[in-house]
Coordinates of C-alpha atoms and ligand atoms in Angstrom, one line a residue:
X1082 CA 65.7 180.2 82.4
X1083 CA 65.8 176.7 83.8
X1084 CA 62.5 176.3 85.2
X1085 CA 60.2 175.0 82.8
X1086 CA 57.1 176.1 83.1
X1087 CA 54.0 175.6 80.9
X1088 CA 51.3 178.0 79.5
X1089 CA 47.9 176.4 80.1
X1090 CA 44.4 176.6 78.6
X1091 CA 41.6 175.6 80.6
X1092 CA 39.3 174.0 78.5
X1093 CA 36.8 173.3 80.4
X1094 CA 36.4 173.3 84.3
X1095 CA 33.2 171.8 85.9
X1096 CA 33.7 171.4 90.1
X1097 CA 32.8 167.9 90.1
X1098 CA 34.3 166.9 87.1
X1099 CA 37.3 166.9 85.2
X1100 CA 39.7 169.7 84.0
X1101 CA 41.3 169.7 80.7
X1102 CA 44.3 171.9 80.2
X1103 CA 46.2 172.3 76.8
X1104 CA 49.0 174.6 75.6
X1105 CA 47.4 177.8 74.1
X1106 CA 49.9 177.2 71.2
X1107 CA 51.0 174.2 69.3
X1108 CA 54.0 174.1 67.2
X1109 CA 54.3 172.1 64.3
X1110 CA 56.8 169.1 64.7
X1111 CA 56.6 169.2 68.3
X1112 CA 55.2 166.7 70.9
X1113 CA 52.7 169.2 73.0
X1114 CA 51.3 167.7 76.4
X1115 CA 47.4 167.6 77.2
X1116 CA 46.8 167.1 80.6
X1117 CA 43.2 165.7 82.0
X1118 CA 42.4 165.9 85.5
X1119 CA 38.8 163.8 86.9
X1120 CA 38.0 164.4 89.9
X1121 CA 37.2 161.8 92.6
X1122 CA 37.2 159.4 89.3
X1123 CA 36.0 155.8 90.6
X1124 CA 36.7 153.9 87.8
X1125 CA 39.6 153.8 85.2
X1126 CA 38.7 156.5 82.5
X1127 CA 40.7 156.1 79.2
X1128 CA 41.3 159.3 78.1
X1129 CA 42.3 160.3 74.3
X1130 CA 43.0 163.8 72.4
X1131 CA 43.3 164.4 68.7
X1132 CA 44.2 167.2 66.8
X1133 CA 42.1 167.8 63.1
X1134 CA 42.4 170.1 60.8
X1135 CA 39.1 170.5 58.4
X1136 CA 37.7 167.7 59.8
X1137 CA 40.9 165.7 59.3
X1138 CA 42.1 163.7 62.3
X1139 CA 46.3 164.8 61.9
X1140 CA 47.3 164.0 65.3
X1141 CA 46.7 160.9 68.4
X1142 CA 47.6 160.5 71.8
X1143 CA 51.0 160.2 72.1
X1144 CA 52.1 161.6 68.5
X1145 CA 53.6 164.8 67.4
X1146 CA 51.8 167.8 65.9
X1147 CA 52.5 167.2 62.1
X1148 CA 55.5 169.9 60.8
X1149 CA 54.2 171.7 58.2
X1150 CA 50.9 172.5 60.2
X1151 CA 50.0 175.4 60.7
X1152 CA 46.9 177.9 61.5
X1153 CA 43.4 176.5 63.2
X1154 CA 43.2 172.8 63.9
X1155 CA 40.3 171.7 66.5
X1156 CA 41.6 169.7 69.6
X1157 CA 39.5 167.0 70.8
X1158 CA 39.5 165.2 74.2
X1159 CA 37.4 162.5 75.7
X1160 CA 37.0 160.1 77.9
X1161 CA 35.7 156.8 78.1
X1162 CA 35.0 155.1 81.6
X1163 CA 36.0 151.8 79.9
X1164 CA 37.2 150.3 76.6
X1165 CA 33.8 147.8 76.7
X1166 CA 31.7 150.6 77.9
X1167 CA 30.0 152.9 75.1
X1168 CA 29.7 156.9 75.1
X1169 CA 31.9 159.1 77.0
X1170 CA 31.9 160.6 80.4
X1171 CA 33.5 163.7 79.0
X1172 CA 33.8 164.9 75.5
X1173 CA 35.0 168.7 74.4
X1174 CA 36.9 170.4 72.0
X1175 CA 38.9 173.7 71.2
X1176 CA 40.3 175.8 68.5
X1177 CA 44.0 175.6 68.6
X1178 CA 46.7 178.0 67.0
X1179 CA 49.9 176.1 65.3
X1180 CA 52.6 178.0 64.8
X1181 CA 54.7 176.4 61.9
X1182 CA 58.3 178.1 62.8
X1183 CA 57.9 176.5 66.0
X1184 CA 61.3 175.9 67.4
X1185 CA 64.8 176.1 67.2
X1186 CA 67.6 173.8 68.0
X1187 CA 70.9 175.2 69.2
X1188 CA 74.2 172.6 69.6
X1189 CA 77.1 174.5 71.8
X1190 CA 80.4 173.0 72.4
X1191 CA 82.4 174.2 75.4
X1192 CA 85.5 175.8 73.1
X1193 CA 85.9 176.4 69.8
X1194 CA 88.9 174.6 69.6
X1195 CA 90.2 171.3 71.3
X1196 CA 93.5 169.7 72.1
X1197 CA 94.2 165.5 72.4
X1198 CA 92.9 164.6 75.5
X1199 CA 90.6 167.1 75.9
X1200 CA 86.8 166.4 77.0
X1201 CA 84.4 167.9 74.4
X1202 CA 81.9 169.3 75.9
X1203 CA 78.2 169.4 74.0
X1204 CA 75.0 171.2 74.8
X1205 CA 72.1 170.9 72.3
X1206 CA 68.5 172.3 73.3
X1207 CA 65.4 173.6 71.6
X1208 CA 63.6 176.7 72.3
X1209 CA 60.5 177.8 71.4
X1210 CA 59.3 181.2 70.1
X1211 CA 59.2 182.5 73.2
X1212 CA 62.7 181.2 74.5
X1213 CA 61.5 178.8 76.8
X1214 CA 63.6 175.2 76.7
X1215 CA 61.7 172.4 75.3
X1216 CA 61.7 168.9 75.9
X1217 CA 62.9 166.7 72.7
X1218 CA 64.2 163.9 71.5
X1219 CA 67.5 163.4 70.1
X1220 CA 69.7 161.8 68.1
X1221 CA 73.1 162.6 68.4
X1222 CA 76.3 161.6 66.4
X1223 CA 79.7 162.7 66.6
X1224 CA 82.2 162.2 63.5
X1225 CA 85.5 162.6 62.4
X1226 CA 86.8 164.8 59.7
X1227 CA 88.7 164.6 56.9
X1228 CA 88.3 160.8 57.9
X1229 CA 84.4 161.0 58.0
X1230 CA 84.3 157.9 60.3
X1231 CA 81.7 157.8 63.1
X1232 CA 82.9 158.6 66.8
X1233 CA 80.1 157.7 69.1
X1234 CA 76.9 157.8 68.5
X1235 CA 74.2 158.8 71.0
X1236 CA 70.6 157.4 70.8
X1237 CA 67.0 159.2 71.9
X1238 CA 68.5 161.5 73.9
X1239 CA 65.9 163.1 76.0
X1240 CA 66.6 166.1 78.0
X1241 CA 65.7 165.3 82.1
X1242 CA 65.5 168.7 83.2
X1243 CA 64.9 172.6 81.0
X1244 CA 65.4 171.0 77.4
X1245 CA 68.9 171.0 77.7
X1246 CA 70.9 168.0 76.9
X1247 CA 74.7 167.2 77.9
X1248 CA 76.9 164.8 76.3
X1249 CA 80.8 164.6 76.8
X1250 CA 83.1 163.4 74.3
X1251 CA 86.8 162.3 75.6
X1252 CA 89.7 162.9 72.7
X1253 CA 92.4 160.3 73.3
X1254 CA 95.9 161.1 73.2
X1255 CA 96.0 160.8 69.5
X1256 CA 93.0 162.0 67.7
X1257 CA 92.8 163.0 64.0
X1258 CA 93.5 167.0 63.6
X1259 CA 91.0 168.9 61.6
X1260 CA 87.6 170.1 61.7
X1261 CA 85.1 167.8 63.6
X1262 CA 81.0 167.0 63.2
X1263 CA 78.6 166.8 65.4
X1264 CA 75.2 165.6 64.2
X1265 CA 71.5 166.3 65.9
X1266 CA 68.7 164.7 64.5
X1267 CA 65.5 165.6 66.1
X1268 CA 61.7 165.3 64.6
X1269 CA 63.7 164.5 61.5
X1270 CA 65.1 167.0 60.9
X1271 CA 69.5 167.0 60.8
X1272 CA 71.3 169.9 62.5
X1273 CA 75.4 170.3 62.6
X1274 CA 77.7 172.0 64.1
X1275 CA 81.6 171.7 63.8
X1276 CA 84.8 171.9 66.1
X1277 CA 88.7 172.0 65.4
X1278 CA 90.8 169.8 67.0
X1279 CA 94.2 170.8 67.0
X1280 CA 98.0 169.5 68.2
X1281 CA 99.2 170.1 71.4
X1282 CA 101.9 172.4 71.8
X1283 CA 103.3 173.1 75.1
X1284 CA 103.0 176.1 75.9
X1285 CA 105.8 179.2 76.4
X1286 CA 103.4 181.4 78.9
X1287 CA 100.4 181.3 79.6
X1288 CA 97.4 183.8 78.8
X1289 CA 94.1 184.4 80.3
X1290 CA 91.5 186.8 79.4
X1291 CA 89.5 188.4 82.3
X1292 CA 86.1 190.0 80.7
X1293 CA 83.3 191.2 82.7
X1294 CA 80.7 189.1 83.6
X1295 CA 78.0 191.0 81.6
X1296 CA 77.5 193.7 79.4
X1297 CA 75.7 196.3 82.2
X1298 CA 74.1 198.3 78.7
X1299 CA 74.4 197.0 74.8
X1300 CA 75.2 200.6 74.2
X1301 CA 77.8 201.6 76.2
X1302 CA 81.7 199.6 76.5
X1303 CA 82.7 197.4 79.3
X1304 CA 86.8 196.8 80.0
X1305 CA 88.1 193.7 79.7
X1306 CA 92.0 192.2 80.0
X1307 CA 94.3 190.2 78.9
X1308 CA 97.1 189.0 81.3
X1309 CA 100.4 187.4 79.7
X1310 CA 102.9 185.3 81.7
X1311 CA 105.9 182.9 81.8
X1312 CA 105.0 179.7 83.9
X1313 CA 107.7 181.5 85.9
X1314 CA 106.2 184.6 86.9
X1315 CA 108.0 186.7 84.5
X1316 CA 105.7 188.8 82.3
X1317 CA 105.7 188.5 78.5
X1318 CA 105.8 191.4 76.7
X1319 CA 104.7 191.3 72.6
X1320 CA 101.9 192.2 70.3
X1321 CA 98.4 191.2 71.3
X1322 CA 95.3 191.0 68.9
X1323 CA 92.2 190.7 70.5
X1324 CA 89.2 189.4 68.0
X1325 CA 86.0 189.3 69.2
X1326 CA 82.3 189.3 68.3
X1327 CA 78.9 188.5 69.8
X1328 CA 77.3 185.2 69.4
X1329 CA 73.7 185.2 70.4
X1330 CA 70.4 183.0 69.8
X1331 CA 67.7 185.3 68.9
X1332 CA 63.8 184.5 67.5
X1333 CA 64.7 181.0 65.4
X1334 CA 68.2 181.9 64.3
X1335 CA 71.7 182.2 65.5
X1336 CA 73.0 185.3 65.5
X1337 CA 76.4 186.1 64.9
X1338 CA 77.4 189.4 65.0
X1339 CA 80.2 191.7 63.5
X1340 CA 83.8 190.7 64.4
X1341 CA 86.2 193.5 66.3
X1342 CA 89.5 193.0 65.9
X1343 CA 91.9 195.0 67.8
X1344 CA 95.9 195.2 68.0
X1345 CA 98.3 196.3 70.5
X1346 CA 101.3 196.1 72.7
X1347 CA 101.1 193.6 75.7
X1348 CA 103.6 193.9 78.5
X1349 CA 102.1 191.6 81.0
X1350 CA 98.5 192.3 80.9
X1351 CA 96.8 194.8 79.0
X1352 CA 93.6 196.7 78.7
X1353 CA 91.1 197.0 75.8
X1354 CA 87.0 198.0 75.5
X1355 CA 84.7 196.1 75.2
X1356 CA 81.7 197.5 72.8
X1357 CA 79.1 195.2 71.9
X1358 CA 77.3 198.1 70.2
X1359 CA 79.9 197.5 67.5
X1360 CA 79.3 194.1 67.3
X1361 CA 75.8 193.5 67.5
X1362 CA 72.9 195.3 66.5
X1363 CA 71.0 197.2 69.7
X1364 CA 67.5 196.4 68.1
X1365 CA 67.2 192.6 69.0
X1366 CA 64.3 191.0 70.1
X1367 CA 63.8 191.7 73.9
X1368 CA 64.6 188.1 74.8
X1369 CA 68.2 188.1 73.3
X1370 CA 70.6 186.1 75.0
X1371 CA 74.2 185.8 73.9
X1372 CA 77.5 185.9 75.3
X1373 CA 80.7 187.3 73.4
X1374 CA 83.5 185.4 72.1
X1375 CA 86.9 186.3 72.5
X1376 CA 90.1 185.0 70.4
X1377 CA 93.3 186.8 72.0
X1378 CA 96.4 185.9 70.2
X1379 CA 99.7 187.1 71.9
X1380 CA 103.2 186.8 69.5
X1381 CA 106.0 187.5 72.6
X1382 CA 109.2 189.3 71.2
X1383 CA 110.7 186.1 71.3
X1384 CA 108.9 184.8 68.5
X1385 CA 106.2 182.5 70.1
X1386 CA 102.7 182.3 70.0
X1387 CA 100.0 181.5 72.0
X1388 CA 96.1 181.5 71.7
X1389 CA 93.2 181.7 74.5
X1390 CA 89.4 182.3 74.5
X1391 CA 86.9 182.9 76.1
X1392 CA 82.8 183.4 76.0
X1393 CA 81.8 183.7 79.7
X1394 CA 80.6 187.2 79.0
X1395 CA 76.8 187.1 79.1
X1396 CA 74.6 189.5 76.2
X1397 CA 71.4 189.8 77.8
X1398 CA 69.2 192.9 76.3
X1399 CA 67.4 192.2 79.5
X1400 CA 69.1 192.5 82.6
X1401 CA 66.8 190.9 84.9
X1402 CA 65.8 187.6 85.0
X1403 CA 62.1 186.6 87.6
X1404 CA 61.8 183.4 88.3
X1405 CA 59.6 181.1 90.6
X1406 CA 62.2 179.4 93.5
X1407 CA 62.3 176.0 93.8
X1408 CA 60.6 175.7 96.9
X1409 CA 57.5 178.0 95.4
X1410 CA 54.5 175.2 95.3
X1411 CA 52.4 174.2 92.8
X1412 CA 49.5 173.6 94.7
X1413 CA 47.7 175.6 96.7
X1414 CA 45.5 174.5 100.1
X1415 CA 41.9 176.2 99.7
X1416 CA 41.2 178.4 102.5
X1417 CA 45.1 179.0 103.6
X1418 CA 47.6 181.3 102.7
X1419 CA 50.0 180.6 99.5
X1420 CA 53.6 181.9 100.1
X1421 CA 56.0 182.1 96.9
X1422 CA 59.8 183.3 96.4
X1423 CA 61.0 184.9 93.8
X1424 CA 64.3 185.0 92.4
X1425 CA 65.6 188.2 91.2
X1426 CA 69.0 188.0 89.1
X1427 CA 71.4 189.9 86.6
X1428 CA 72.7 187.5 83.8
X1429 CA 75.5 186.1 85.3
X1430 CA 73.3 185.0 88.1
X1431 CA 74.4 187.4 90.7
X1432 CA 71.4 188.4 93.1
X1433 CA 70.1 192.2 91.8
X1434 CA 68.6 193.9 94.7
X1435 CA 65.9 196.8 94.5
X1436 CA 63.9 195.5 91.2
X1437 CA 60.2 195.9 91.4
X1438 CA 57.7 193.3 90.8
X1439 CA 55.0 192.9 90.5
X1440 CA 52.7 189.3 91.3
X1441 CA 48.8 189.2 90.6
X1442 CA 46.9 186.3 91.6
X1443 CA 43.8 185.1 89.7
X1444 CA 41.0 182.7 89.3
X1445 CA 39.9 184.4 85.9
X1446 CA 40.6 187.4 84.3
X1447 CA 38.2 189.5 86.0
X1448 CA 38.9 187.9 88.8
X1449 CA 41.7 188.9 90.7
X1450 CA 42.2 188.3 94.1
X1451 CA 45.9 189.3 94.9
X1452 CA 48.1 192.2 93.8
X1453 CA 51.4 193.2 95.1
X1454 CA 54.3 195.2 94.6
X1455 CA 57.8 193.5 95.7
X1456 CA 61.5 194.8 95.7
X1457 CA 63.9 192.1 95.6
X1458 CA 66.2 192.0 98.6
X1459 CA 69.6 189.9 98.9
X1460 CA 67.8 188.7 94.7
X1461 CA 64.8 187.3 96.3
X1462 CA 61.4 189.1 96.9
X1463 CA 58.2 186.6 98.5
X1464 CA 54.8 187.2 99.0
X1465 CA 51.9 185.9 101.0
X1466 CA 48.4 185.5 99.2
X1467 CA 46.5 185.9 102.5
X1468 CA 43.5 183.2 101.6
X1469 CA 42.2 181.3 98.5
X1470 CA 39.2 181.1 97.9
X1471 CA 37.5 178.0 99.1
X1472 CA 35.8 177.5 95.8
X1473 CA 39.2 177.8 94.0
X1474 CA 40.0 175.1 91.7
X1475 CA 42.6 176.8 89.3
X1476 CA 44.8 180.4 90.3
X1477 CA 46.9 182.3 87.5
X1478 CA 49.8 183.3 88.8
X1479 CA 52.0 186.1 87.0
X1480 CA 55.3 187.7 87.9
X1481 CA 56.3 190.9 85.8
X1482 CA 58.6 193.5 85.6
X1483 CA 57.2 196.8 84.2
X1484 CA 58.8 197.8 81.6
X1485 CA 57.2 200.9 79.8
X1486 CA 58.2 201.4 75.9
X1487 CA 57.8 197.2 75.2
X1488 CA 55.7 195.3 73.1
X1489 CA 56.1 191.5 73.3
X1490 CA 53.3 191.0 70.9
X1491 CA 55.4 192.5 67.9
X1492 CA 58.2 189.8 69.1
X1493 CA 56.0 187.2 69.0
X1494 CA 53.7 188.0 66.1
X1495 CA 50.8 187.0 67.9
X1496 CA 47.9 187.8 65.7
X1497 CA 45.8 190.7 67.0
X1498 CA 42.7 188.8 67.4
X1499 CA 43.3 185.9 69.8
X1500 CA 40.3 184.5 69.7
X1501 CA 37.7 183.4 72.2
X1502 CA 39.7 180.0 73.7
X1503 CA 42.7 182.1 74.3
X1504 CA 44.0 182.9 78.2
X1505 CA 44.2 186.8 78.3
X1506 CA 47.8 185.9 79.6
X1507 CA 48.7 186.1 75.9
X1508 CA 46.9 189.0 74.9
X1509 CA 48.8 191.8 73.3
X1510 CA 47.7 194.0 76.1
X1511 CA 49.0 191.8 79.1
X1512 CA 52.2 190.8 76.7
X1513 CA 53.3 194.6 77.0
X1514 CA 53.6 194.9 80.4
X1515 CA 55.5 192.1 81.1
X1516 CA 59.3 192.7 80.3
X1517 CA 60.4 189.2 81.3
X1518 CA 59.2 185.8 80.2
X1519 CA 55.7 186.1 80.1
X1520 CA 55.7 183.2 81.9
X1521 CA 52.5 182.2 84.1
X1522 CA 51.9 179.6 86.6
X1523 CA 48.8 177.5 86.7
X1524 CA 48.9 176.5 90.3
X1525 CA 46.0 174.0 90.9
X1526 CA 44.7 173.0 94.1
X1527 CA 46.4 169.6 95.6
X1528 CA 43.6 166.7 94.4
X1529 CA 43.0 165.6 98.0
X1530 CA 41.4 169.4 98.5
X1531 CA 39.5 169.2 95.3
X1532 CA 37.8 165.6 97.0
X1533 CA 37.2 167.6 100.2
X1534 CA 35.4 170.3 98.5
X1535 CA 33.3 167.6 96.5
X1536 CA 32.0 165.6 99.9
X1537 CA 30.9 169.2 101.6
X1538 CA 29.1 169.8 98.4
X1539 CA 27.7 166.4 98.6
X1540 CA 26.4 166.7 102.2
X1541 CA 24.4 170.0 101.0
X1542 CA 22.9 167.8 98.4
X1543 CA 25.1 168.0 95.6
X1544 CA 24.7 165.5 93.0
X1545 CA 27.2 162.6 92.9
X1546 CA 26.9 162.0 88.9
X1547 CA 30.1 163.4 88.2
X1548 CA 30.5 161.0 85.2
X1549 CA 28.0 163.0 83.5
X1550 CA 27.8 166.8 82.4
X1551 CA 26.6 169.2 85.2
X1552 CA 24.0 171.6 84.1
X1553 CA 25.9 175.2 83.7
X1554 CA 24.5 176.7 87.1
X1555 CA 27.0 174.7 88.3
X1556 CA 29.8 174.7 86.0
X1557 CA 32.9 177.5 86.4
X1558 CA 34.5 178.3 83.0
X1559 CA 37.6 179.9 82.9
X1560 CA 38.7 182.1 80.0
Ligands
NAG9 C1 33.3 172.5 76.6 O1 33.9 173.4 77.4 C2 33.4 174.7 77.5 C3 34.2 175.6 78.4 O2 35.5 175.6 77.9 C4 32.0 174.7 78.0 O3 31.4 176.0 77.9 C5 31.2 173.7 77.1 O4 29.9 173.6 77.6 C6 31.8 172.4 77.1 N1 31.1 171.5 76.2 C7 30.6 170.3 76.5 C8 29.9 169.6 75.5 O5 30.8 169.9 77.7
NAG10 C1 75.0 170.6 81.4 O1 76.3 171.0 81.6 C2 76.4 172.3 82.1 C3 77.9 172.7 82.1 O2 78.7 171.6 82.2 C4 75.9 172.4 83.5 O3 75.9 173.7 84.0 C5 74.4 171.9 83.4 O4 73.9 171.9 84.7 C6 74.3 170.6 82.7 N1 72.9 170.3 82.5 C7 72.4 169.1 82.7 C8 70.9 169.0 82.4 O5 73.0 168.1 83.0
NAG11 C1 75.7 171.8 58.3 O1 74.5 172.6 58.3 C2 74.6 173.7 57.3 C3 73.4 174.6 57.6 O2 72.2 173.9 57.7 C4 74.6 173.1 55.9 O3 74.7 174.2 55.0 C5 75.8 172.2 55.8 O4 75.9 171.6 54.6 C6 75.8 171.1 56.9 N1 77.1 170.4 56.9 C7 77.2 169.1 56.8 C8 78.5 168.5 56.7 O5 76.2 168.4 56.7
NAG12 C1 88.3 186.4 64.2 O1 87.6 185.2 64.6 C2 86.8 184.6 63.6 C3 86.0 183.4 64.3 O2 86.9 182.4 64.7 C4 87.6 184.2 62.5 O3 86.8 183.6 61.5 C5 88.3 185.3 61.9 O4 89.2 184.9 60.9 C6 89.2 186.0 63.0 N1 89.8 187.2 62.4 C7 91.1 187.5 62.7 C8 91.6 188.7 62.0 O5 91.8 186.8 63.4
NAG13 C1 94.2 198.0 83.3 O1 93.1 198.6 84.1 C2 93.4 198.4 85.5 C3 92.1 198.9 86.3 O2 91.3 199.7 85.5 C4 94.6 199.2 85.9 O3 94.9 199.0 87.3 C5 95.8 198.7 85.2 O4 97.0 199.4 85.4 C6 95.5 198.7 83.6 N1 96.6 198.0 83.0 C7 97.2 198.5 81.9 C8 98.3 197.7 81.3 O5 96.9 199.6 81.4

């Protein structure tokens, strides 16, 4: 979930050239990232991409795909050697999808409810259809109710790392009571979400909730506690009322589900069940990811009161997370083995041992040149690809779980007919087997290779024009 990985398009790869790659989806109101590679460039090439729709230029360098957009627009990219010079050295162009419910923005505080001198915790980050984080821009501003007066305000917040942004908020000692604002603005658009801050009343015992750390199965109940005790020791004994639902994020929406409330005597601790299938409906989208809430309320015998919660319970419909370790490379070294490590988890992060995977290796679709099957050990499972290719310049790499009665496509509606620009990575056909992030790794070779192939090629009598479009006999296309 952290690792932010893109989905490329190759637009165009000529060996002694350059290399365009571009998101195979744009979303409206989004900045997307085009990224040009020249090899063994001499000279300063400026580069520049626009986005047209009917022949309308709607997007530059540097800008945001418009909101509103959506359907074909044409992508453009070119380069110049320099600003004096005329013509290009490259010029090409691609049909380009926007999807116009692009993303989502989510703001989480730590706890419903704060006390004086707490430290309000905020999280605000933007997913895109497919759940990935994305990296925005933010606004951020924090106000008071019923006063309305601003708190703090928090300018072009930009996420460093998996399109999640922090921000803490101190209470003092004596902060107005009531319902709080926090305010997002990003592309424009204004998001809120609210907090209570309450008075601070010490407290007669103290309660904890203990609930598992995931829900194993959506369909079947999980126990949970609640433990009830006098700072000294003694246990409390009263009514407890447990209220709890299921607060998810789900395709573009929050989801909040049904609450459970549930009564009964407390002498200590006590035990209830814990039934999401109650709370939630079991037919959410495959990448569902939620984590139940839990208000217990305990009224001793002796007349006082006390409230806890907690949401540390995870709701994932999927219980396994893949994901590329950190120390799995980018770049590959032609000729030599690539190793990779995957990391094989259950929601709460806990290592899940004896999952299969599956990792292909390709340079195009038909073009495979590494299959495995792995079983995570310890939650990690690596692999070797024994060689690469010499003449390599770009490898698809996929990690998948096999999951048999799954189809991503329906999730995503992705139209049926992808059309001729589009990876296969996101056909419906490929989208089906994979049961976790269909997330795939464009690994390209480390530049200094790409420069080594290039001067072998040279020595054989290769042409040294690269400013200029090779003839295709020696042009590689990738889709
Ligand atoms: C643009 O790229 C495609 C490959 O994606 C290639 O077939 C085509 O020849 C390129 N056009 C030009 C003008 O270079
Ligand atoms: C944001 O805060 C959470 C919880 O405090 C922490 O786990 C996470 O690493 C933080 N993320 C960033 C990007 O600072
Ligand atoms: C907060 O957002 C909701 C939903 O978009 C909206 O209905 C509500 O008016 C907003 N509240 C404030 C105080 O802006
Ligand atoms: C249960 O919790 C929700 C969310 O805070 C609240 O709106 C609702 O009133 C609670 N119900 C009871 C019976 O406490
Ligand atoms: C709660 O469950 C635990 C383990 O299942 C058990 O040891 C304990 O006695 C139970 N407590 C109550 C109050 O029923």
């Amino acid at each position: 979930m952290t690792l932010a990985l893109e989905l490329w398009l190759p637009l165009a790869l000529i060996l002694q050239g350059y290399l365009v790659a571009a998101p195979s989806l744009f979303r409206a109101g989004v900045e997307e990232s085009v990224s040009v590679t020249i090899f063994n460039a001499k000279a300063e090439t400026r580069v520049q991409v626009q986005l047209s729709v009917k022949g309308q230029a709607v997007a530059h360098s540097h800008s945001t795909v418009p909101s509103g957009l959506r359907g074909q627009a044409l992508l453009k990219v070119w380069g110049n050697r320099q600003l004096t010079e005329r013509g290009y050295i490259f010029h090409n162009y691609t049909t380009i999808t926007v999807e116009s419910k692009g993303s989502a923005v989510f703001i989480q505080t730590d706890k419903p409810i704060y006390k004086p001198k707490h430290k309000v915790l905020i999280k605000v980050y933007t997913v895109a259809p497919d759940m990935r984080p994305i990296n925005e821009k933010y606004l951020n501003e924090l106000f008071q109710d019923p006063r309305g007066s601003r708190m703090i305000q928090w300018k072009s917040l930009k996420s460093v790392c998996c399109g999640i942004v922090n921000m803490s908020f101190p209470l003092s000692d004596q902060p107005v009571f009531g319902e709080w604002f926090i305010f997002v603005e990003v592309q424009g658009q204004t998001y809120n979400k609210s907090f209570e801050v309450q008075k601070y009343v010490i407290p007669k015992f103290e309660l904890v909730i203990v609930p598992p750390p995931y829900i194993r199965d959506l369909s079947s109940c999980e126990q949970a506690s609640v433990t009830a005790r006098y700072t000294f020791g003694k246990p409390v004994t009263g009514k407890l009322t447990v209220n709890m639902t299921v607060n998810g994020v789900g395709y573009y929406r929050h989801e909040m589900g049904q609450p459970v409330i549930k009564t009964m005597e407390i002498k200590g601790s006590a035990n209830f069940s814990l039934c999401v299938k109650d709370m939630m409906p079991l037919d959410v989208a495959d990448h569902f990811r939620g984590t139940v809430s839990i208000w217990a309320s305990v009224t001793s015998i002796d007349g006082s009161r006390q409230t806890t919660f907690d949401d540390s319970t995870a709701v994932h419909k999927q219980l396994i997370d893949i994901k590329y370790s950190k120390e799995t490379r980018k770049q590959f070294k032609p000729g030599l083995p690539y190793k990779g490590k995957i990391e094989v988890t259950y929601p709460d992060g806990s290592p899940a041992d004896g999952v299969r995977v599956r990792v292909k290796a390709e340079l195009t679709p038909k073009d495979n040149i590494y299959t495995s099957e792995l079983i995570s050990k310890d939650g990690e499972a690596t692999f070797e690809i024994p060689s690469i290719p010499i003449a390599a310049q770009y490898v698809w790499l996929e990690v998948f779980k096999e999951m048999a009665d799954f189809d991503v496509s329906d999730v995503f509606g992705v139209p049926k007919d992808d059309g001729h620009m589009w990876w296969p990575g996101l056909s419906s056909k490929r989208r089906r087997r994979s049961s976790v992030f269909p997330w795939h790794w464009d690994i390209t070779k480390d530049a200094r290779f790409a420069f080594t192939v290039r001067k072998h090629r040279n020595r054989v009598g290769g042409d040294d024009r690269y400013g200029e479009l090779k003839p295709s006999a020696e042009r590689r296309d990738v889709h």
